[in-house]
mmCIF file of N, CA, C and O in Angstrom:
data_model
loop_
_atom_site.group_PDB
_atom_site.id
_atom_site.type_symbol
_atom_site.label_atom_id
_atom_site.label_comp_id
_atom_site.label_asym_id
_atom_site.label_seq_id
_atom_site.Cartn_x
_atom_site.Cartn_y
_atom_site.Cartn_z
ATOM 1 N N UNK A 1272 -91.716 31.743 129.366
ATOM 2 C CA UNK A 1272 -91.260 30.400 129.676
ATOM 3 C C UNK A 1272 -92.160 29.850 130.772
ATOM 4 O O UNK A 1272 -92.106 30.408 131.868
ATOM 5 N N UNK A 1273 -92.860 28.972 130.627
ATOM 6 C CA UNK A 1273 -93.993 28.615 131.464
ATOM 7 C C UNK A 1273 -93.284 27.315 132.870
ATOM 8 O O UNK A 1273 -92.708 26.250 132.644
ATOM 9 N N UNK A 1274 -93.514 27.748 133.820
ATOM 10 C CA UNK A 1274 -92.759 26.797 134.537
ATOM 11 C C UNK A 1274 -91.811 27.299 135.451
ATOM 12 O O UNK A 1274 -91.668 27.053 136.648
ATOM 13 N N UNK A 1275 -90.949 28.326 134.405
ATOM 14 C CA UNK A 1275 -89.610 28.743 135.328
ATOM 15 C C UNK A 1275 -88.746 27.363 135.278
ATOM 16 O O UNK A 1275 -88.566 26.815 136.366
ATOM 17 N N UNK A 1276 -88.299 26.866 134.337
ATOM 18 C CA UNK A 1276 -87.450 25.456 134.421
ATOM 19 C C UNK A 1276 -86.236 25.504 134.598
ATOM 20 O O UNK A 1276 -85.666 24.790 133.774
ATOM 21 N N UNK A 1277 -85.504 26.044 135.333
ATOM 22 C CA UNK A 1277 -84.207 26.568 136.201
ATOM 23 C C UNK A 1277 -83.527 25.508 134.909
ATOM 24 O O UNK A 1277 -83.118 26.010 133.862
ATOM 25 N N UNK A 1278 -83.480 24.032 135.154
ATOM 26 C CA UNK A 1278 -82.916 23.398 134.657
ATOM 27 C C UNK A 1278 -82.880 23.124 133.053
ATOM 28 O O UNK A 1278 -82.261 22.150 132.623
ATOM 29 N N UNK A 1279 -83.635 24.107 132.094
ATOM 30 C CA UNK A 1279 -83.054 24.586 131.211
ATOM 31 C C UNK A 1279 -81.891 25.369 130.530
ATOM 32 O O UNK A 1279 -81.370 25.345 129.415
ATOM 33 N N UNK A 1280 -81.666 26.245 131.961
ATOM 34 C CA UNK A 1280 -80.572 27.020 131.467
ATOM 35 C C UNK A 1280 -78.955 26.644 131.536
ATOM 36 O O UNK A 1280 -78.563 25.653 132.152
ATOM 37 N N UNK A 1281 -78.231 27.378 130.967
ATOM 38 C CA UNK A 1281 -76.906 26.939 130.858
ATOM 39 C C UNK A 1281 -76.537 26.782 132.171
ATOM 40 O O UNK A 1281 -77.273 27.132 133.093
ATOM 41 N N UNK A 1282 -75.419 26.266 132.336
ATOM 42 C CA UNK A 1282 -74.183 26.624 133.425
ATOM 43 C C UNK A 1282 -74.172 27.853 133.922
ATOM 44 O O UNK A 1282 -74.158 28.186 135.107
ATOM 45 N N UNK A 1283 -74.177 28.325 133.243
ATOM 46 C CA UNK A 1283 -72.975 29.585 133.816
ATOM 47 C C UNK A 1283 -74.359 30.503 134.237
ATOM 48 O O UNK A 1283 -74.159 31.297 135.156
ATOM 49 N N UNK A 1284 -75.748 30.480 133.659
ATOM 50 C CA UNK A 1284 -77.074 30.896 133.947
ATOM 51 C C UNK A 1284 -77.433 29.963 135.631
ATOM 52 O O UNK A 1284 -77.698 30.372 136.761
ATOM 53 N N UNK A 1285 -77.310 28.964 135.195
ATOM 54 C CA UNK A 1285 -77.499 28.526 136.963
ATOM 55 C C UNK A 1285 -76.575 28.680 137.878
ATOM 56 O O UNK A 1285 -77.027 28.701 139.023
ATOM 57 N N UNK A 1286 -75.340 28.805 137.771
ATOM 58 C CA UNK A 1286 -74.376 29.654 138.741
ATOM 59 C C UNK A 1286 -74.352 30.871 139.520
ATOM 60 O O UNK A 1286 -73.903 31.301 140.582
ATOM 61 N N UNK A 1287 -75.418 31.443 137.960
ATOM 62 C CA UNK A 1287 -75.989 33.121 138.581
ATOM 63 C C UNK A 1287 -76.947 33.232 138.854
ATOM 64 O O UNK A 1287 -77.395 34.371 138.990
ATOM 65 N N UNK A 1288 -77.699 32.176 139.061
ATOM 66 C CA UNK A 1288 -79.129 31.815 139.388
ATOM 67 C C UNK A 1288 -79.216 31.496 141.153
ATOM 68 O O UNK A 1288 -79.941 31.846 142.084
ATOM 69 N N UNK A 1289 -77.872 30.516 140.929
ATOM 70 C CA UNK A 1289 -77.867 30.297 142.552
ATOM 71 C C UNK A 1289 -77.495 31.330 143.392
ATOM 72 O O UNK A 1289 -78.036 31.601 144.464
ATOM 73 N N UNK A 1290 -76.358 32.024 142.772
ATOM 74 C CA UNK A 1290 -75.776 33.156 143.431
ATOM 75 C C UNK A 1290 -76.896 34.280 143.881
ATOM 76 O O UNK A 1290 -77.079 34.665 145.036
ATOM 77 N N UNK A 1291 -77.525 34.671 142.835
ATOM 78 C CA UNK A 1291 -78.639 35.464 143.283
ATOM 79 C C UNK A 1291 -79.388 34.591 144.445
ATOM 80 O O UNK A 1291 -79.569 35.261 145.461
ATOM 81 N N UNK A 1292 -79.923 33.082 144.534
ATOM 82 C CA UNK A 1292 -80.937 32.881 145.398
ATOM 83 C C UNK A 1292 -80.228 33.129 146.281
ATOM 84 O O UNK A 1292 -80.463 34.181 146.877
ATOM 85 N N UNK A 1293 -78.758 32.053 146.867
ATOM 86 C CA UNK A 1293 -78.269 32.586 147.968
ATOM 87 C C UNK A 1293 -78.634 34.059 148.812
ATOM 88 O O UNK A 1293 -79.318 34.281 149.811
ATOM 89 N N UNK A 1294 -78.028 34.725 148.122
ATOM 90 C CA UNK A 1294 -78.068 36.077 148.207
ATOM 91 C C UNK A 1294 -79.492 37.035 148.846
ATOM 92 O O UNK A 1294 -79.511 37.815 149.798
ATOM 93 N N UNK A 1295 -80.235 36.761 148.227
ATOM 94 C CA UNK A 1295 -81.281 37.055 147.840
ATOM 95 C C UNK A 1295 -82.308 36.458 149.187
ATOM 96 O O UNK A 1295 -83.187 37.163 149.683
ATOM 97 N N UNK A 1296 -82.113 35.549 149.484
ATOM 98 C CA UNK A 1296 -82.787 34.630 150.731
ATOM 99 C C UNK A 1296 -81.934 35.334 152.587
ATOM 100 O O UNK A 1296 -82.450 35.331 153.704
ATOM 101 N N UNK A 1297 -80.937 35.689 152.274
ATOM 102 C CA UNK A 1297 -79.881 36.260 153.221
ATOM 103 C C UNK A 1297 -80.101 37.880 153.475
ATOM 104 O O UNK A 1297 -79.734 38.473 154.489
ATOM 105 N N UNK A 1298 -80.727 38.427 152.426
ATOM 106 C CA UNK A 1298 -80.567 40.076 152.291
ATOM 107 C C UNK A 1298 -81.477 40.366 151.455
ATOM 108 O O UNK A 1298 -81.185 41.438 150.925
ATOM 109 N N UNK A 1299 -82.683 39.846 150.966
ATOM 110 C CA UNK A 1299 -83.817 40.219 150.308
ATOM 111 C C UNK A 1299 -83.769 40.364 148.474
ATOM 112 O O UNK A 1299 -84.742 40.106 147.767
ATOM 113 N N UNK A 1300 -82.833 40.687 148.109
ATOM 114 C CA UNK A 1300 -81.761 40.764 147.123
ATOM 115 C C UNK A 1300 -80.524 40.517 146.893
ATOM 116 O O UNK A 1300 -79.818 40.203 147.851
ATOM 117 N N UNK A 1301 -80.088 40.579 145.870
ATOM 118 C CA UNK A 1301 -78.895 40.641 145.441
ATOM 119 C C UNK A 1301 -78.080 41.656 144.448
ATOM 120 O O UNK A 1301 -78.268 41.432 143.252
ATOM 121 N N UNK A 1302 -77.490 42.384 144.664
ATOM 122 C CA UNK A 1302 -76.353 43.229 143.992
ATOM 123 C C UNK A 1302 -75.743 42.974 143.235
ATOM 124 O O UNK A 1302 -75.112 42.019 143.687
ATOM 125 N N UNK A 1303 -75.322 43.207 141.984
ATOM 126 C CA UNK A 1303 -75.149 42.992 140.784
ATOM 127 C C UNK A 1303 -73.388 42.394 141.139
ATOM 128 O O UNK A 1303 -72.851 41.318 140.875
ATOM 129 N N UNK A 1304 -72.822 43.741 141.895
ATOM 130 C CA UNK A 1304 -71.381 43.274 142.256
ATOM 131 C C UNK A 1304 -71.199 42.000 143.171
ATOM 132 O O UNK A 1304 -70.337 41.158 142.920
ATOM 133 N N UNK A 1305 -72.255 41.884 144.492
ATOM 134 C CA UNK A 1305 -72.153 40.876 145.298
ATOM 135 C C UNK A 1305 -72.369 39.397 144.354
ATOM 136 O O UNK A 1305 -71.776 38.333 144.529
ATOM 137 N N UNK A 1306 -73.298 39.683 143.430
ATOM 138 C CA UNK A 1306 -73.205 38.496 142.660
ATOM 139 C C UNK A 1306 -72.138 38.318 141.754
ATOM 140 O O UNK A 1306 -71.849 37.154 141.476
ATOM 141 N N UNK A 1307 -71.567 39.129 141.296
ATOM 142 C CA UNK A 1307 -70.157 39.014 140.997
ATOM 143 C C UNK A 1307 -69.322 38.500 141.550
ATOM 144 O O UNK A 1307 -68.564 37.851 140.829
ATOM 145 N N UNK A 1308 -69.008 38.513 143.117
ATOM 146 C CA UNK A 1308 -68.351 38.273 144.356
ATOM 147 C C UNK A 1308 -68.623 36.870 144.128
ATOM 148 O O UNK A 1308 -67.794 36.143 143.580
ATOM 149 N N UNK A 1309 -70.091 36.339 144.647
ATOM 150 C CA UNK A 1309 -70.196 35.563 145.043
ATOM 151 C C UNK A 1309 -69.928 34.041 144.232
ATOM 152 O O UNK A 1309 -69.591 32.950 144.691
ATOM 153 N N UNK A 1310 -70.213 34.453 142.920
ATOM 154 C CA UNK A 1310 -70.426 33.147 141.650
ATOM 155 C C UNK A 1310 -69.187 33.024 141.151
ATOM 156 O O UNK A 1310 -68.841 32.012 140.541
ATOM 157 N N UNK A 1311 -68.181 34.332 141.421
ATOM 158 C CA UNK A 1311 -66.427 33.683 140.752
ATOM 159 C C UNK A 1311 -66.131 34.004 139.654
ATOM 160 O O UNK A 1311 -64.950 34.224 139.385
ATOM 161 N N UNK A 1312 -67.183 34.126 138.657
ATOM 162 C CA UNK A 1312 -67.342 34.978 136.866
ATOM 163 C C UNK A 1312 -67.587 36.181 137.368
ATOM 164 O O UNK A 1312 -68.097 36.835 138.277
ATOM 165 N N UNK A 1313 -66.493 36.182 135.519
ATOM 166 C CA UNK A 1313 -66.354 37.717 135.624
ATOM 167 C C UNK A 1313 -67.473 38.643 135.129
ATOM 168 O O UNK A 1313 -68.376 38.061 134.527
ATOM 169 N N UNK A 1314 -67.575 39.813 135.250
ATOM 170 C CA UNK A 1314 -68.580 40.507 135.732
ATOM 171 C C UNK A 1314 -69.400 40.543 133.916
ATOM 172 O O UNK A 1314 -70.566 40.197 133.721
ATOM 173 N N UNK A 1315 -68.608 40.954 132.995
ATOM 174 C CA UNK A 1315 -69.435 40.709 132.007
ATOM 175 C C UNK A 1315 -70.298 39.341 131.390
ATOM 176 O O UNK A 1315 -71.035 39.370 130.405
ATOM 177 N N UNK A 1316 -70.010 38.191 132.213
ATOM 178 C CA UNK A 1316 -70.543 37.294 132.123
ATOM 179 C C UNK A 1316 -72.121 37.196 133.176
ATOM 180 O O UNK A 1316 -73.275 36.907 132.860
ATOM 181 N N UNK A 1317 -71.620 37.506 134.238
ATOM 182 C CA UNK A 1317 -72.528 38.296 135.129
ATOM 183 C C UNK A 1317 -73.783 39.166 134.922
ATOM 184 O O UNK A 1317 -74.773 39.299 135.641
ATOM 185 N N UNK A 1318 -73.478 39.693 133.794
ATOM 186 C CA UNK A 1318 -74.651 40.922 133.334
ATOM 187 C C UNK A 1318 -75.312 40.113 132.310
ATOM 188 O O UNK A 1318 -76.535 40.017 132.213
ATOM 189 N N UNK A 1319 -74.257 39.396 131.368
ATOM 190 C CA UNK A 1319 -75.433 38.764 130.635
ATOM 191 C C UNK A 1319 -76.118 37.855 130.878
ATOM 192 O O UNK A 1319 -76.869 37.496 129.971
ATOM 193 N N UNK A 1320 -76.156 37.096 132.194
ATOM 194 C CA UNK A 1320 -76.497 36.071 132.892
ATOM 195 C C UNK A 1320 -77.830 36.819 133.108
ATOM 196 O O UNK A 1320 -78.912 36.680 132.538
ATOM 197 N N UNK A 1321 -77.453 37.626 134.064
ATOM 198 C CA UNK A 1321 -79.038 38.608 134.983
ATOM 199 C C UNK A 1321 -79.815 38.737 133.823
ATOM 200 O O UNK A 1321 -80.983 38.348 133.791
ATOM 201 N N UNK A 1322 -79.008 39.476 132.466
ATOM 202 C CA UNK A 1322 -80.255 39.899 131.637
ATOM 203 C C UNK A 1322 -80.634 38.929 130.495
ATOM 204 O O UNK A 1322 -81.171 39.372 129.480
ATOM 205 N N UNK A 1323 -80.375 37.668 130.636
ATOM 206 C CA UNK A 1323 -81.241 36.379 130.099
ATOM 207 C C UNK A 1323 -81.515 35.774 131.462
ATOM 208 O O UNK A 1323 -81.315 34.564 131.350
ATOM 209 N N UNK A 1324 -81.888 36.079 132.716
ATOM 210 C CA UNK A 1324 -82.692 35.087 134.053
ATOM 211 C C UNK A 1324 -83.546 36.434 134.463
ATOM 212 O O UNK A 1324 -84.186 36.392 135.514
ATOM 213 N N UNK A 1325 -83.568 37.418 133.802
ATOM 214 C CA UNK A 1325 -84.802 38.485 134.017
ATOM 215 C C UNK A 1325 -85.809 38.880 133.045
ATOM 216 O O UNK A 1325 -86.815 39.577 133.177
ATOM 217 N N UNK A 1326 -85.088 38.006 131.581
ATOM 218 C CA UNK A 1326 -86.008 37.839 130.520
ATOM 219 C C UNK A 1326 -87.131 36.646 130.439
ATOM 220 O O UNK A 1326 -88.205 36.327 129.929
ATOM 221 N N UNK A 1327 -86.236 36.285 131.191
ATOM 222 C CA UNK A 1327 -87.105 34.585 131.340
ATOM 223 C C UNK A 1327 -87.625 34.302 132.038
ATOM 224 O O UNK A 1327 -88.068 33.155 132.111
ATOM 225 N N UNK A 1328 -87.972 35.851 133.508
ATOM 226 C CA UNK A 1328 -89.002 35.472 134.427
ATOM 227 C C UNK A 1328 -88.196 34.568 135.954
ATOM 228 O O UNK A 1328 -88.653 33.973 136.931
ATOM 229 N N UNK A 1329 -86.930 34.869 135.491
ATOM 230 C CA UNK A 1329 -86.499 33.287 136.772
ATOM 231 C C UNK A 1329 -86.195 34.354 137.802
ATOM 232 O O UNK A 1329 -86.383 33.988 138.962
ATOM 233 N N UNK A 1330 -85.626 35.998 137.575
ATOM 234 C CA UNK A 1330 -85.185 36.523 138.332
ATOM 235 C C UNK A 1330 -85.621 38.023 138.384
ATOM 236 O O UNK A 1330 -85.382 38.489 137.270
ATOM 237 N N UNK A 1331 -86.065 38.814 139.058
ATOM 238 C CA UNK A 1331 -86.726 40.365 138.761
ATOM 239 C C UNK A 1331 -86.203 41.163 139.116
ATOM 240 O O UNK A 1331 -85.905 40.772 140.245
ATOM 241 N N UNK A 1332 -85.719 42.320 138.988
ATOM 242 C CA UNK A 1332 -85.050 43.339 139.296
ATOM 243 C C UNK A 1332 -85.822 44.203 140.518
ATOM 244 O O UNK A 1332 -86.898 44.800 140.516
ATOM 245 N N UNK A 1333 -84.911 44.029 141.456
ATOM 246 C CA UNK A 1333 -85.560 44.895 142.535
ATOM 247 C C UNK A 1333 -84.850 46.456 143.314
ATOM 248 O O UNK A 1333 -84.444 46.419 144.475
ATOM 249 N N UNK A 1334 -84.806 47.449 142.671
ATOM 250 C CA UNK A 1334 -84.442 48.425 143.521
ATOM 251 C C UNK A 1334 -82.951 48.069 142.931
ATOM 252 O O UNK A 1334 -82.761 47.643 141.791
ATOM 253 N N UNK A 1335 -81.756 48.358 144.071
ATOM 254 C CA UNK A 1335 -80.209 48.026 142.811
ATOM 255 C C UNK A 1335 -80.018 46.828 142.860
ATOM 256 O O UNK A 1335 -78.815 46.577 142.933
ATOM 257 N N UNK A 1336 -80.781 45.784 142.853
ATOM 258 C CA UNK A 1336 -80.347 44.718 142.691
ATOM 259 C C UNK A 1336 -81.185 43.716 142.008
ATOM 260 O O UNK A 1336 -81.689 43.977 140.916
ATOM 261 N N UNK A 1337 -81.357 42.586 142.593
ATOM 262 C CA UNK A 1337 -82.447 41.371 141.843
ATOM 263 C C UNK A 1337 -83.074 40.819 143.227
ATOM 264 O O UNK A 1337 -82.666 41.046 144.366
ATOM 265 N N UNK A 1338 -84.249 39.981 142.796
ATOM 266 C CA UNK A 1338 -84.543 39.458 143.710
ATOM 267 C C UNK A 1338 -85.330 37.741 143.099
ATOM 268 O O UNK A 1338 -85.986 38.159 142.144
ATOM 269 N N UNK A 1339 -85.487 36.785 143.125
ATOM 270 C CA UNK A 1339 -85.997 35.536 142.658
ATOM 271 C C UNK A 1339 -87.459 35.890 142.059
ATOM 272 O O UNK A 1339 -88.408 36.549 142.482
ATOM 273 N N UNK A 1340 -87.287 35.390 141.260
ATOM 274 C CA UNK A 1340 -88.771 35.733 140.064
ATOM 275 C C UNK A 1340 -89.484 34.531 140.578
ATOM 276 O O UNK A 1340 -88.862 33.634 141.146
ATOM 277 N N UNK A 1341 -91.428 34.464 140.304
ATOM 278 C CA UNK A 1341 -92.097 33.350 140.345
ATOM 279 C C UNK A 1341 -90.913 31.614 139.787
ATOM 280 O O UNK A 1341 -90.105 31.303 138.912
ATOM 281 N N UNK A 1342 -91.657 30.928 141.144
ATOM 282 C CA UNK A 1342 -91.206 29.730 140.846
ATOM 283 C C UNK A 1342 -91.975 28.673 142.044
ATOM 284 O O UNK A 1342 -92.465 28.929 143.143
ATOM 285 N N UNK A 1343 -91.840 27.516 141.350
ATOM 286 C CA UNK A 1343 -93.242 26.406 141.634
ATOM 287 C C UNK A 1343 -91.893 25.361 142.550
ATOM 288 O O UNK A 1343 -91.877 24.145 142.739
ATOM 289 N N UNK A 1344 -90.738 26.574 143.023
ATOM 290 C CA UNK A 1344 -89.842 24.743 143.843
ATOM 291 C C UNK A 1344 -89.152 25.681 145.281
ATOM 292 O O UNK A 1344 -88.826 26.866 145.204
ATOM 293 N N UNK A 1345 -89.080 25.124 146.105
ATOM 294 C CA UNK A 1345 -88.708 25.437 147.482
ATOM 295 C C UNK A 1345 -87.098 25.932 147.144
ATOM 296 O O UNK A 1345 -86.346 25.296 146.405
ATOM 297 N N UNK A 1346 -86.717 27.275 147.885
ATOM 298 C CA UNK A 1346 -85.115 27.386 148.023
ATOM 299 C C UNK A 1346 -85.202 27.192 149.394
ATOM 300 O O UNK A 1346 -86.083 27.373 150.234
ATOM 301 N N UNK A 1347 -83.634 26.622 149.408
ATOM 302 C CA UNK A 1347 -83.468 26.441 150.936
ATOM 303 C C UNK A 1347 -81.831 26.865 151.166
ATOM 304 O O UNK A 1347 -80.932 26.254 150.589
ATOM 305 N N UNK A 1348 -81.600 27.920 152.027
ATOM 306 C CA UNK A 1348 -80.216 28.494 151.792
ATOM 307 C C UNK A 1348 -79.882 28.591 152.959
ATOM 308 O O UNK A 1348 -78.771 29.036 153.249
#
């Protein structure tokens, strides 16, 4: 996906998109459960979120958690 176009993805993909940046900007990563915590969906929604925003380059797996994949726009958390 060339770009990283956040704003392609669903709802419930940018919910877990933000949750991870939050996260992720605060503690280097994010935890699969803390992002659970943090976004309010339930956890199997959660997993399939991470593993379509780590297919698509928006988000990378780091160590037990994720961390923000290449992207061309400023987070600010």
């Amino acid at each position: 996906m060339s770009g990283h176009d956040v704003q392609a993805l669903s709802d419930v993909d940018i919910h877990v998109y933000e949750a991870v940046a939050s996260l992720a900007i605060a503690h280097e990563t994010a935890g699969r459960e803390a992002v659970v915590q943090s976004s309010g969906l339930d956890e199997s929604d959660v997993r399939r979120s991470l593993a379509t925003l780590v297919a698509h380059g928006h988000i990378v797996p780091r160590g037990d958690g994720f961390a923000l994949g290449s992207h061309d726009f400023e987070v600010d958390y």
